[in-house]
PDB file of C-alpha atoms in Angstrom:
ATOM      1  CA  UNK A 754       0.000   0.000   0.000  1.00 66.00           C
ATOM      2  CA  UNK A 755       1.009   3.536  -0.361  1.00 81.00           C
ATOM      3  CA  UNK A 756       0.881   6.239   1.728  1.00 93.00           C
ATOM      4  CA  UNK A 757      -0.560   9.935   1.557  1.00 97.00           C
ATOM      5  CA  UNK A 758      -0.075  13.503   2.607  1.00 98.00           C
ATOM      6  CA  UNK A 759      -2.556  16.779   1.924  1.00 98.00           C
ATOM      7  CA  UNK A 760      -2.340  20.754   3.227  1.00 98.00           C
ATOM      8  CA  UNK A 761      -5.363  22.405   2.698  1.00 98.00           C
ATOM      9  CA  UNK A 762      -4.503  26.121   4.179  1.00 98.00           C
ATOM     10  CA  UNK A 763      -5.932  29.777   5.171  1.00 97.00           C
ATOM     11  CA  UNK A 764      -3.177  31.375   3.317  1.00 97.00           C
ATOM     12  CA  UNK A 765      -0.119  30.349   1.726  1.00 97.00           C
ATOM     13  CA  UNK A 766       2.135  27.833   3.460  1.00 96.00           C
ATOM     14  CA  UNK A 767       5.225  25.438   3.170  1.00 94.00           C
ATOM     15  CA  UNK A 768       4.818  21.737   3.451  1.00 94.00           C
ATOM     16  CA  UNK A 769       8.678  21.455   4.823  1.00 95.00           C
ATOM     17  CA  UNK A 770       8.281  19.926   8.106  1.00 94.00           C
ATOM     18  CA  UNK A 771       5.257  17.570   7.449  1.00 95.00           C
ATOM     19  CA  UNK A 772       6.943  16.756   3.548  1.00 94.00           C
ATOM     20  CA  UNK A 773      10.518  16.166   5.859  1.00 93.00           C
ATOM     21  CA  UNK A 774       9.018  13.471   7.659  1.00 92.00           C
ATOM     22  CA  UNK A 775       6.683  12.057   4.867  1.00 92.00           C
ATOM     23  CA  UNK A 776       9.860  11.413   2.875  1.00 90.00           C
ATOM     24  CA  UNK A 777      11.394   9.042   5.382  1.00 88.00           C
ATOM     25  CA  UNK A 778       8.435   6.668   4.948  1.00 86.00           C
ATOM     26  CA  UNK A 779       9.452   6.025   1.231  1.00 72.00           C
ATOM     27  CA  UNK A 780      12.212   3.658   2.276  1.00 70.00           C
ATOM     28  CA  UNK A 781      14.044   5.104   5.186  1.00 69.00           C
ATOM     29  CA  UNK A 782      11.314   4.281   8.105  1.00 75.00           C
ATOM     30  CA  UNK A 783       8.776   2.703   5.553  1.00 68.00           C
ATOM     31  CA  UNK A 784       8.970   0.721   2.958  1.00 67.00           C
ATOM     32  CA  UNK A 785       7.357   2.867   0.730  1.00 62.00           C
ATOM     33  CA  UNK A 786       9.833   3.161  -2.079  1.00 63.00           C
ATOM     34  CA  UNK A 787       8.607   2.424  -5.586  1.00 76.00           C
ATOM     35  CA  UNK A 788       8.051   6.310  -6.505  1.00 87.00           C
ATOM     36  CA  UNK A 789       6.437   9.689  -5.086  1.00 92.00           C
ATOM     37  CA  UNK A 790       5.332  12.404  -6.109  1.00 95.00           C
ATOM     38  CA  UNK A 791       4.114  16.298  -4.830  1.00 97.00           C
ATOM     39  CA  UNK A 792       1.615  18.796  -6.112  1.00 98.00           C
ATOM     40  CA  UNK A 793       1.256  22.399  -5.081  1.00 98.00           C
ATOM     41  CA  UNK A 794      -1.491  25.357  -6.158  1.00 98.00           C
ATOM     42  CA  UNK A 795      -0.555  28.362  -7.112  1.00 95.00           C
ATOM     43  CA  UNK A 796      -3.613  29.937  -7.922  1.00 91.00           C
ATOM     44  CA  UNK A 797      -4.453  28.663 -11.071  1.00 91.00           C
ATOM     45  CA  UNK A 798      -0.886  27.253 -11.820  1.00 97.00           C
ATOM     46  CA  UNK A 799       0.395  24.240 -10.634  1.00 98.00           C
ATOM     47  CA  UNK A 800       3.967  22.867  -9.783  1.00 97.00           C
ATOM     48  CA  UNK A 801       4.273  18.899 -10.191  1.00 97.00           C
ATOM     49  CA  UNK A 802       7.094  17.105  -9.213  1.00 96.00           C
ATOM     50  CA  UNK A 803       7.307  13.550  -9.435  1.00 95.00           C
ATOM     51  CA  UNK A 804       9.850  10.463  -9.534  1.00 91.00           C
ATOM     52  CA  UNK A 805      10.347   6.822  -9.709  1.00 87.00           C
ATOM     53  CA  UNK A 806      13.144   6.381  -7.187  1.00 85.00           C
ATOM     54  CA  UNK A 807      12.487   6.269  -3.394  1.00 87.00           C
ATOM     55  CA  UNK A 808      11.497   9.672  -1.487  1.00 85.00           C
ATOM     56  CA  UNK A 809      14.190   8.769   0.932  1.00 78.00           C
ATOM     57  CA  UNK A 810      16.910   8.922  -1.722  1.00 85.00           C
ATOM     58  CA  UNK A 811      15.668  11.054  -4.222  1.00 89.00           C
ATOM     59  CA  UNK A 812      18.159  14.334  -4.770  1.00 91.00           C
ATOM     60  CA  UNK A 813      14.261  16.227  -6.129  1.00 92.00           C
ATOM     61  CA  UNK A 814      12.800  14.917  -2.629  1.00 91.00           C
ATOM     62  CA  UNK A 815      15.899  16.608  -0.878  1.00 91.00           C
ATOM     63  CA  UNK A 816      15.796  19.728  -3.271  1.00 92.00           C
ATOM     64  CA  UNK A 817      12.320  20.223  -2.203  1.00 93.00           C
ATOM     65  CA  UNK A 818      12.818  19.919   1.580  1.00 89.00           C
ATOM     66  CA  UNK A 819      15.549  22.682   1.360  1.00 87.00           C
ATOM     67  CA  UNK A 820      13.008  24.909  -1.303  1.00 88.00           C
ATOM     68  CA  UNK A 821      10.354  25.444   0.499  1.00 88.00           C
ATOM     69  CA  UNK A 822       7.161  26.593  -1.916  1.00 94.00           C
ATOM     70  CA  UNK A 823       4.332  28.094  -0.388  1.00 95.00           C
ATOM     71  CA  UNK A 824       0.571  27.479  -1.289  1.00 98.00           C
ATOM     72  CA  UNK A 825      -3.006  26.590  -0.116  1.00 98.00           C
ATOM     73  CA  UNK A 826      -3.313  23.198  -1.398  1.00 98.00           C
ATOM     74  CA  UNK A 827      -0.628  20.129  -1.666  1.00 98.00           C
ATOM     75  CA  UNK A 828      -0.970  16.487  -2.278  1.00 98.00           C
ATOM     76  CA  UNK A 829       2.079  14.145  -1.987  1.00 97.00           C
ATOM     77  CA  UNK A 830       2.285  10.574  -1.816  1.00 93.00           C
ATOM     78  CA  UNK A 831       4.623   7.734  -1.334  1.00 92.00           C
ATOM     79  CA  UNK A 832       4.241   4.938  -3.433  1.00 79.00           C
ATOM     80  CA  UNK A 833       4.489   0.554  -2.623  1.00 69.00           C
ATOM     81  CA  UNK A 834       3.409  -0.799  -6.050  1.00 60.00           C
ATOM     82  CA  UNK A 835       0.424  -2.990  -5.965  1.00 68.00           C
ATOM     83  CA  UNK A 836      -1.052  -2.244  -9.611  1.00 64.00           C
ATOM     84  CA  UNK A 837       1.295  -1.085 -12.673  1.00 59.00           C
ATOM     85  CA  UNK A 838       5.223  -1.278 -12.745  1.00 76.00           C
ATOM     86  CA  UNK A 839       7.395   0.750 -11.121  1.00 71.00           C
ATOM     87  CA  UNK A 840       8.124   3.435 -14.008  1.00 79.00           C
ATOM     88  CA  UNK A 841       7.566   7.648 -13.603  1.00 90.00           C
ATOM     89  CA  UNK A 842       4.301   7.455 -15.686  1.00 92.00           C
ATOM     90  CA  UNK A 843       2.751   5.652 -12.318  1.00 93.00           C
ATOM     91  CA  UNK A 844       4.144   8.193 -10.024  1.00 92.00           C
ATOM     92  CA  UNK A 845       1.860   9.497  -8.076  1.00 91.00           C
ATOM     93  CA  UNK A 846      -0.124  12.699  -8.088  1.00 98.00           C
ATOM     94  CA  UNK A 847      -1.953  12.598 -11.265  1.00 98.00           C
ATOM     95  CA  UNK A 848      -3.159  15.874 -12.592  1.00 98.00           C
ATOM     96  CA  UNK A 849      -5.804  16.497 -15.368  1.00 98.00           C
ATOM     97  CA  UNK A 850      -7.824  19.681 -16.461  1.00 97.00           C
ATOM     98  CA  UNK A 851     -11.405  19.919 -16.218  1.00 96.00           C
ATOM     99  CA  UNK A 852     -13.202  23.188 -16.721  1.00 95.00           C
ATOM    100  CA  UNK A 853     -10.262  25.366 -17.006  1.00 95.00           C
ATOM    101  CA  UNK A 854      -8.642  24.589 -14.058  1.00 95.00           C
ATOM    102  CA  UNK A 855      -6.059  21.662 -12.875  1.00 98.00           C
ATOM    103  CA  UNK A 856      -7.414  18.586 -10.546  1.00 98.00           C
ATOM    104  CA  UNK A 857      -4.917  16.055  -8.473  1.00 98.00           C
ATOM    105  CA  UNK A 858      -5.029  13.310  -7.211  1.00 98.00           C
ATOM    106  CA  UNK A 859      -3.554  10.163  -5.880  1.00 98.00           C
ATOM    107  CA  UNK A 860      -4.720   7.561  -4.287  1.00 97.00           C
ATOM    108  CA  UNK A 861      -3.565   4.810  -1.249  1.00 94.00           C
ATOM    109  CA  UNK A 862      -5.377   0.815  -2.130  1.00 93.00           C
ATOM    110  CA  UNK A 863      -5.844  -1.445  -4.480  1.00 92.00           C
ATOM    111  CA  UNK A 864      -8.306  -1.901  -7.013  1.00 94.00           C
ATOM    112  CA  UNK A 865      -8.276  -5.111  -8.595  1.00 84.00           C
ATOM    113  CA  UNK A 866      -9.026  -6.058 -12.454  1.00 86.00           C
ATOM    114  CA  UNK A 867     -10.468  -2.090 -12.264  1.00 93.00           C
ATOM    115  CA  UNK A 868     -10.910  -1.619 -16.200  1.00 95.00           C
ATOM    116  CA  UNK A 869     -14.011   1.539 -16.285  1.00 96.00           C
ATOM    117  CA  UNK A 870     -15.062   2.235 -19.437  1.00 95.00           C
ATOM    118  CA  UNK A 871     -13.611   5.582 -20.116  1.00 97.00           C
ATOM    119  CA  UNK A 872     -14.221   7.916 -23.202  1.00 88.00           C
ATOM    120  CA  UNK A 873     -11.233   9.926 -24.874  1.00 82.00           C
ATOM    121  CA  UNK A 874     -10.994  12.957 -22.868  1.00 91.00           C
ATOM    122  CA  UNK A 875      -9.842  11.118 -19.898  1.00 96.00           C
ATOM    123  CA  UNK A 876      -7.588   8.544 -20.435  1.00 97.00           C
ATOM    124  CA  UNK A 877      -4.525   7.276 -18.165  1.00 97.00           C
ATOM    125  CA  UNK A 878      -1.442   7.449 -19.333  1.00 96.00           C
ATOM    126  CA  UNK A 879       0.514   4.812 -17.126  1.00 95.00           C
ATOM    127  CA  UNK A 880      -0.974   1.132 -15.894  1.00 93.00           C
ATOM    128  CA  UNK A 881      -2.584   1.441 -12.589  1.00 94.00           C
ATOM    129  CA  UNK A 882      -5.858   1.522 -11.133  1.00 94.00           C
ATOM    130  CA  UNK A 883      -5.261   4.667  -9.285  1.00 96.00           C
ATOM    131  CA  UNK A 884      -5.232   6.721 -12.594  1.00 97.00           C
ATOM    132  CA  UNK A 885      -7.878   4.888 -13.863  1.00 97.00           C
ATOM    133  CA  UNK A 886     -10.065   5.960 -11.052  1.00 98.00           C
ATOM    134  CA  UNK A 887      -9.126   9.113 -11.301  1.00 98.00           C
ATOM    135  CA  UNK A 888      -9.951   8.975 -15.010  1.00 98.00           C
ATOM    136  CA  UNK A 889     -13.603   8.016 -13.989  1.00 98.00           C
ATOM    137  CA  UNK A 890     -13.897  10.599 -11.370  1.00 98.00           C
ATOM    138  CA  UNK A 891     -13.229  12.911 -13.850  1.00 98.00           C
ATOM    139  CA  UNK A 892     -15.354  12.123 -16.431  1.00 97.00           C
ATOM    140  CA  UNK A 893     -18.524  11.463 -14.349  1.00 97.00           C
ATOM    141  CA  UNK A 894     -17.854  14.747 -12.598  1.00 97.00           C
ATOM    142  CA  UNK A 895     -17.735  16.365 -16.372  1.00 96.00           C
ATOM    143  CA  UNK A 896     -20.955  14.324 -17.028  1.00 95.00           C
ATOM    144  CA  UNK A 897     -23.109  15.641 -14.313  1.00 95.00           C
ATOM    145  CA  UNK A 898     -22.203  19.180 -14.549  1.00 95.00           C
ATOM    146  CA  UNK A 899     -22.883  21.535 -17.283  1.00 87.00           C
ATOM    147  CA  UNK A 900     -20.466  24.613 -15.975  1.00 87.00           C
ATOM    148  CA  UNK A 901     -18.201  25.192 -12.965  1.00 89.00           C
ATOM    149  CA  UNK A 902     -20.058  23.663  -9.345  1.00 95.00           C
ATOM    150  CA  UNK A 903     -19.106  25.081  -6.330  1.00 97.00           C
ATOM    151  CA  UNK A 904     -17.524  23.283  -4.039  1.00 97.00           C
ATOM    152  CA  UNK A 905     -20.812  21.872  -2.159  1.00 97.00           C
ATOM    153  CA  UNK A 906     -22.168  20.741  -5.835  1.00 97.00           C
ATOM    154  CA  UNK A 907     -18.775  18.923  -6.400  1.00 98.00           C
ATOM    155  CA  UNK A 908     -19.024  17.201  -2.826  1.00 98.00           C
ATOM    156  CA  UNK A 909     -22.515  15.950  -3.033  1.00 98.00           C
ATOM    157  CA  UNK A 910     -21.632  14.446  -6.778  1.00 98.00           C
ATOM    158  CA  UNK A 911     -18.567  12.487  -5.067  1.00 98.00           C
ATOM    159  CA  UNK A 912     -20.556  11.370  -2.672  1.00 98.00           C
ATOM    160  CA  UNK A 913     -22.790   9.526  -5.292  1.00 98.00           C
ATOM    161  CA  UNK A 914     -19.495   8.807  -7.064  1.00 98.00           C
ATOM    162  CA  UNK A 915     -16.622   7.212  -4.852  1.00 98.00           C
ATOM    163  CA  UNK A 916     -18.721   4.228  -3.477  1.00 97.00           C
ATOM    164  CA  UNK A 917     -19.114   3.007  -6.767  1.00 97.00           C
ATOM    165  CA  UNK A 918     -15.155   2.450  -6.792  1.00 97.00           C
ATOM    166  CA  UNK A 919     -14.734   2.098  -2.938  1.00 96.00           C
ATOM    167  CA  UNK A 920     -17.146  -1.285  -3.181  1.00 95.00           C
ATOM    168  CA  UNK A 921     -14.452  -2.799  -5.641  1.00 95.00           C
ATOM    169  CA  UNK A 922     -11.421  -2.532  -3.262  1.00 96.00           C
ATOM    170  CA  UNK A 923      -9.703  -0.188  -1.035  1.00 96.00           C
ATOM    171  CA  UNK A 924      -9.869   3.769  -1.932  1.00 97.00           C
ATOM    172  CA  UNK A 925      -8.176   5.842   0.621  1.00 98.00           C
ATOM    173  CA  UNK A 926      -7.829   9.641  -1.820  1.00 98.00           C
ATOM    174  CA  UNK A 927      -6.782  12.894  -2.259  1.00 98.00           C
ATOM    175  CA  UNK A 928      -8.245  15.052  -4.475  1.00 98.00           C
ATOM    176  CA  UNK A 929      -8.337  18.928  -5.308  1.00 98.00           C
ATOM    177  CA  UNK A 930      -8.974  21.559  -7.337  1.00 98.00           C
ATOM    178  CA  UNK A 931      -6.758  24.246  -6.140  1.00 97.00           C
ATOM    179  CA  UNK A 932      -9.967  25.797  -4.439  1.00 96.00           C
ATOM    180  CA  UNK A 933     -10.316  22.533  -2.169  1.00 98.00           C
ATOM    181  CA  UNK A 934      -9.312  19.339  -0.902  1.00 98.00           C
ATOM    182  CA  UNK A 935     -11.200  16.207  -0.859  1.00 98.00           C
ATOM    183  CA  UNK A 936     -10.351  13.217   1.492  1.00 98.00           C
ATOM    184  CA  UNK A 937     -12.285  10.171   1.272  1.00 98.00           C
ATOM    185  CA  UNK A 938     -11.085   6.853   3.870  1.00 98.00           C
ATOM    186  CA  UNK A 939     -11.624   3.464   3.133  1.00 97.00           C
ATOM    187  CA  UNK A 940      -9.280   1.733   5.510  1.00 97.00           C
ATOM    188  CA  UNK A 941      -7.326   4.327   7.273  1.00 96.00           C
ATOM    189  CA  UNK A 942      -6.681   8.653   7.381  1.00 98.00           C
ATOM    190  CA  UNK A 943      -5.928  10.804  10.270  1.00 98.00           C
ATOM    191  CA  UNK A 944      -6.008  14.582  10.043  1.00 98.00           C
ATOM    192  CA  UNK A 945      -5.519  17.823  12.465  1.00 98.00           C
ATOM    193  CA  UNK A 946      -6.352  21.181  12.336  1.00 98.00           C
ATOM    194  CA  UNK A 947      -2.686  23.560  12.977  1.00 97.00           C
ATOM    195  CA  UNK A 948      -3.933  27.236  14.345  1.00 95.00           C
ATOM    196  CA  UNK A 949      -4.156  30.076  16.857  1.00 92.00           C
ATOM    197  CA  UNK A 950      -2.654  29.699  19.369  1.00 93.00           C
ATOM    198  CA  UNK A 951       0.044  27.296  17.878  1.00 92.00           C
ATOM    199  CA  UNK A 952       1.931  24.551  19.862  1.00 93.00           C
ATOM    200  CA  UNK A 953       5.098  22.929  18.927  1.00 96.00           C
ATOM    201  CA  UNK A 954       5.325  19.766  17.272  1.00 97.00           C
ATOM    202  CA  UNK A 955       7.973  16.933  16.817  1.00 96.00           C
ATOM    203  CA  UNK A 956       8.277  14.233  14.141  1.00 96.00           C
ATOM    204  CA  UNK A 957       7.730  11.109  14.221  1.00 94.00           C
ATOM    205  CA  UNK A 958       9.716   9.847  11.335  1.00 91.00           C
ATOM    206  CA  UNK A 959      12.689  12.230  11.533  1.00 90.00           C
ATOM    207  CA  UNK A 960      14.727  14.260  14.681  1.00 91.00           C
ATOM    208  CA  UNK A 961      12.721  17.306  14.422  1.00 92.00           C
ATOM    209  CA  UNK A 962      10.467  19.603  16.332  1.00 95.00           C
ATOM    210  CA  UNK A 963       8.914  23.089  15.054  1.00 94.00           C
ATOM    211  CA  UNK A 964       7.368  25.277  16.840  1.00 93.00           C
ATOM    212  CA  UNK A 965       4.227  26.789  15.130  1.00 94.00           C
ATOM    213  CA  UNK A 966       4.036  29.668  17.240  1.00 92.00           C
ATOM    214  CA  UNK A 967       7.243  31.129  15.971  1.00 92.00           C
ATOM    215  CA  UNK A 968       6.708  31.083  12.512  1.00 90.00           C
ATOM    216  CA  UNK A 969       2.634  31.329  12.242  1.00 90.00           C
ATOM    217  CA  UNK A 970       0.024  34.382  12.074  1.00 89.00           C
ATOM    218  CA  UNK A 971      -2.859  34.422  14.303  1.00 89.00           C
ATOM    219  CA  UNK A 972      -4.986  33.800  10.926  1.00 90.00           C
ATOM    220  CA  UNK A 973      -3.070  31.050   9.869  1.00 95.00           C
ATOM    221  CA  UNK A 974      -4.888  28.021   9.797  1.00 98.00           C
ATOM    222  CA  UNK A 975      -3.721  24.700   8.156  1.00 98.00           C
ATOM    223  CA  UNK A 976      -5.612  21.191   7.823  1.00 98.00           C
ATOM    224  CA  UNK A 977      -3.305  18.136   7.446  1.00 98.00           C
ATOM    225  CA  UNK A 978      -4.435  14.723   6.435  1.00 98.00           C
ATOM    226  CA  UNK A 979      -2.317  11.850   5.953  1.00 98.00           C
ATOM    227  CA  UNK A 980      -2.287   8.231   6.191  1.00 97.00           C
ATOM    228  CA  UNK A 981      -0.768   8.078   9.348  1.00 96.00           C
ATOM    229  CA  UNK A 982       0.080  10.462  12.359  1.00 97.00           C
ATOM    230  CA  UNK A 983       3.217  12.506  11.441  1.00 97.00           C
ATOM    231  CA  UNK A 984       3.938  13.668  14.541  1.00 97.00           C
ATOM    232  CA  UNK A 985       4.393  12.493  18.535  1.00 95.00           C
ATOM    233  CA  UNK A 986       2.475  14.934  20.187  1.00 95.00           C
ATOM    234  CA  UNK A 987      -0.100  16.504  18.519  1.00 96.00           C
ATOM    235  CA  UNK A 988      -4.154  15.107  18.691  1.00 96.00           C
ATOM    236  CA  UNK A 989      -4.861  13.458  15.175  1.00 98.00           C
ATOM    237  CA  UNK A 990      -8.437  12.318  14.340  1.00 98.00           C
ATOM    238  CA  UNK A 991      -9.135   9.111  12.537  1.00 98.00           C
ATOM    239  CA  UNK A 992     -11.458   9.159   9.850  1.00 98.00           C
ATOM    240  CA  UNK A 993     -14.301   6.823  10.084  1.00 98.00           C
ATOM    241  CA  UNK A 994     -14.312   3.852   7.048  1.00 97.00           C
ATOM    242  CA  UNK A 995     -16.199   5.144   4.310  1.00 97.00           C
ATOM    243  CA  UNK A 996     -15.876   8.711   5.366  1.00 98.00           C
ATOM    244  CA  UNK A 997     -15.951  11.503   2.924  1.00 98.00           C
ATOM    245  CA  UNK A 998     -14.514  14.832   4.173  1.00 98.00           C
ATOM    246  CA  UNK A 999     -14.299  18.515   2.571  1.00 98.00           C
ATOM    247  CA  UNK A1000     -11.796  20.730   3.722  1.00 98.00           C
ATOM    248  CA  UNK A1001     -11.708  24.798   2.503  1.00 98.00           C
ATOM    249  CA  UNK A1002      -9.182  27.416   3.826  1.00 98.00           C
ATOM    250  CA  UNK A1003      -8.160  24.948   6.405  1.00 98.00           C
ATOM    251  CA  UNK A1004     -11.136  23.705   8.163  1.00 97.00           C
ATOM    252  CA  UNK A1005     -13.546  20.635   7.450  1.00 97.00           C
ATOM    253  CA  UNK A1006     -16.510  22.200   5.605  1.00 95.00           C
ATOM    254  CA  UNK A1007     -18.620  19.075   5.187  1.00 74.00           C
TER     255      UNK A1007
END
C-alpha cells in the first residue's frame, strides 16, 4: 500500500516539516519506495514534481525539503506498487484539467481487475488503477455538470461517485482543485487542524520539532491529512471507514 499527505490552508504555506518526515516513509522508516510524487497550487498554476526512485533517496525529494514553496493546497504521496510497474508514468499525483482549471489526485489501495469504461478525454497514461479511477472521477464529474459547481455541488456528486469504486477494493484519496481538498477513507486517514494559538510539534519519522508559534500568524490556519500520524504529540483524528470529508481554507466544511 502507499501512503498519503494533503495541506489544505488559510493562506499560503510550506509543506517542509510535514513533507521532511513524509519522505522518510518512502524507504528510510517505511517501505514505501517504488516512486512519489508532490503537487502544489498556485492559484491557477500548478507545480508537479514527481519520480520513480524512493522519497528517501531522491536528490528532487531533498531539493524540495531545502526549497520550500508556499501554497493553499498540496498532495504528496509515497508509493508501494500494488497495480502497474514501477516506471515515472505511475508516479503518483496525477493531474488532469477539467473546466479550465487543474485537478490532483492520488490515491492509497488497491483496485483489482479495475478496467471503467472511459471515453477519450480522460484517459490514463501509465498502468494502474489509481489513474484509472481518477480517469472516472473525472469524467462522471464532467458528465453531471454543465459549468463550474461550487464546491458543495462537487461534494454531493462524489458522494454519489466514490462508493461506486470504494465497493471494488480499497480507496483511501486525495483530491483537489486548487480551491479545495477532498479526502475520502476506506481503511485508514488521520487529520488535524494547525492554528491560533500554535503549539510545537515533533516528528515522528525524523529528529525534528517546530514550533508553530514562531513562525505562524494568528490567521493562519492549516488542515493536514495523511495516512498516518506525522507527529508524537499533537491530537490526530481518525477518519471513520467510508468517510468523505471537505476541507476549505483549512477547516472541514462538510
Amino acid at each position: 500500500m502507499c501512503q498519503l499527505l494533503g495541506l489544505n490552508c488559510a493562506t499560503p504555506t510550506d509543506a517542509t516539516f510535514s513533507f521532511t518526515g513524509f519522505c522518510q516513509r518512502g524507504g528510510a522508516t517505511d517501505h514505501h519506495a517504488d516512486g512519489w510524487g508532490i503537487a502544489f497550487f498556485e492559484g491557477k498554476g500548478l507545480r508537479l514534481f514527481i519520480d520513480h526512485e524512493s522519497a528517501a533517496a531522491s536528490p528532487v525529494a531533498a531539493f524540495l525539503r531545502g526549497y520550500p514553496l508556499k501554497s493553499r493546497n498540496i498532495i504528496a504521496h509515497v508509493r508501494k506498487a500494488t497495480v502497474g510497474e514501477v516506471c515515472l508514468e505511475n508516479a503518483h499525483p496525477f493531474t488532469r484539467e477539467l473546466w479550465g482549471r487543474h485537478w490532483v489526485f492520488a490515491h492509497n489501495g488497491d483496485l483489482k481487475d479495475y478496467h471503467p469504461k472511459l471515453h477519450s478525454h480522460f484517459l490514463p497514461v501509465g498502468s494502474t488503477d489509481s489513474e484509472r479511477a481518477f480517469c472516472w472521477l473525472m469524467q462522471e464529474l464532467a458528465k453531471s455538470h454543465a459549468s463550474v459547481p461550487s464546491v458543495a455541488e462537487l461534494t454531493l456528486t462524489l458522494r454519489e461517485l466514490v462508493p461506486q469504486i470504494s465497493r471494488l477494493g480499497t480507496f483511501n484519496f486525495l483530491l483537489s482543485n486548487g480551491d479545495a481538498l477532498w479526502a475520502h477513507c476506506s481503511t485508514k486517514l488521520h487529520w488535524l487542524i494547525r492554528q491560533h494559538p500554535f503549539q510545537a510539534a515533533t516528528l515522528m519519522d525524523e529528529d525534528w520539532t517546530v514550533d508553530f508559534a514562531d513562525i505562524n500568524q494568528a490567521g493562519d490556519r492549516v488542515a493536514v491529512i495523511v495516512t498516518t500520524p506525522l507527529t508524537r504529540n499533537e491530537q490526530w483524528a481518525a477518519f471513520a471507514p467510508g468517510e468523505l470529508k471537505v476541507f476549505v481554507d483549512g477547516q472541514p466544511v462538510g
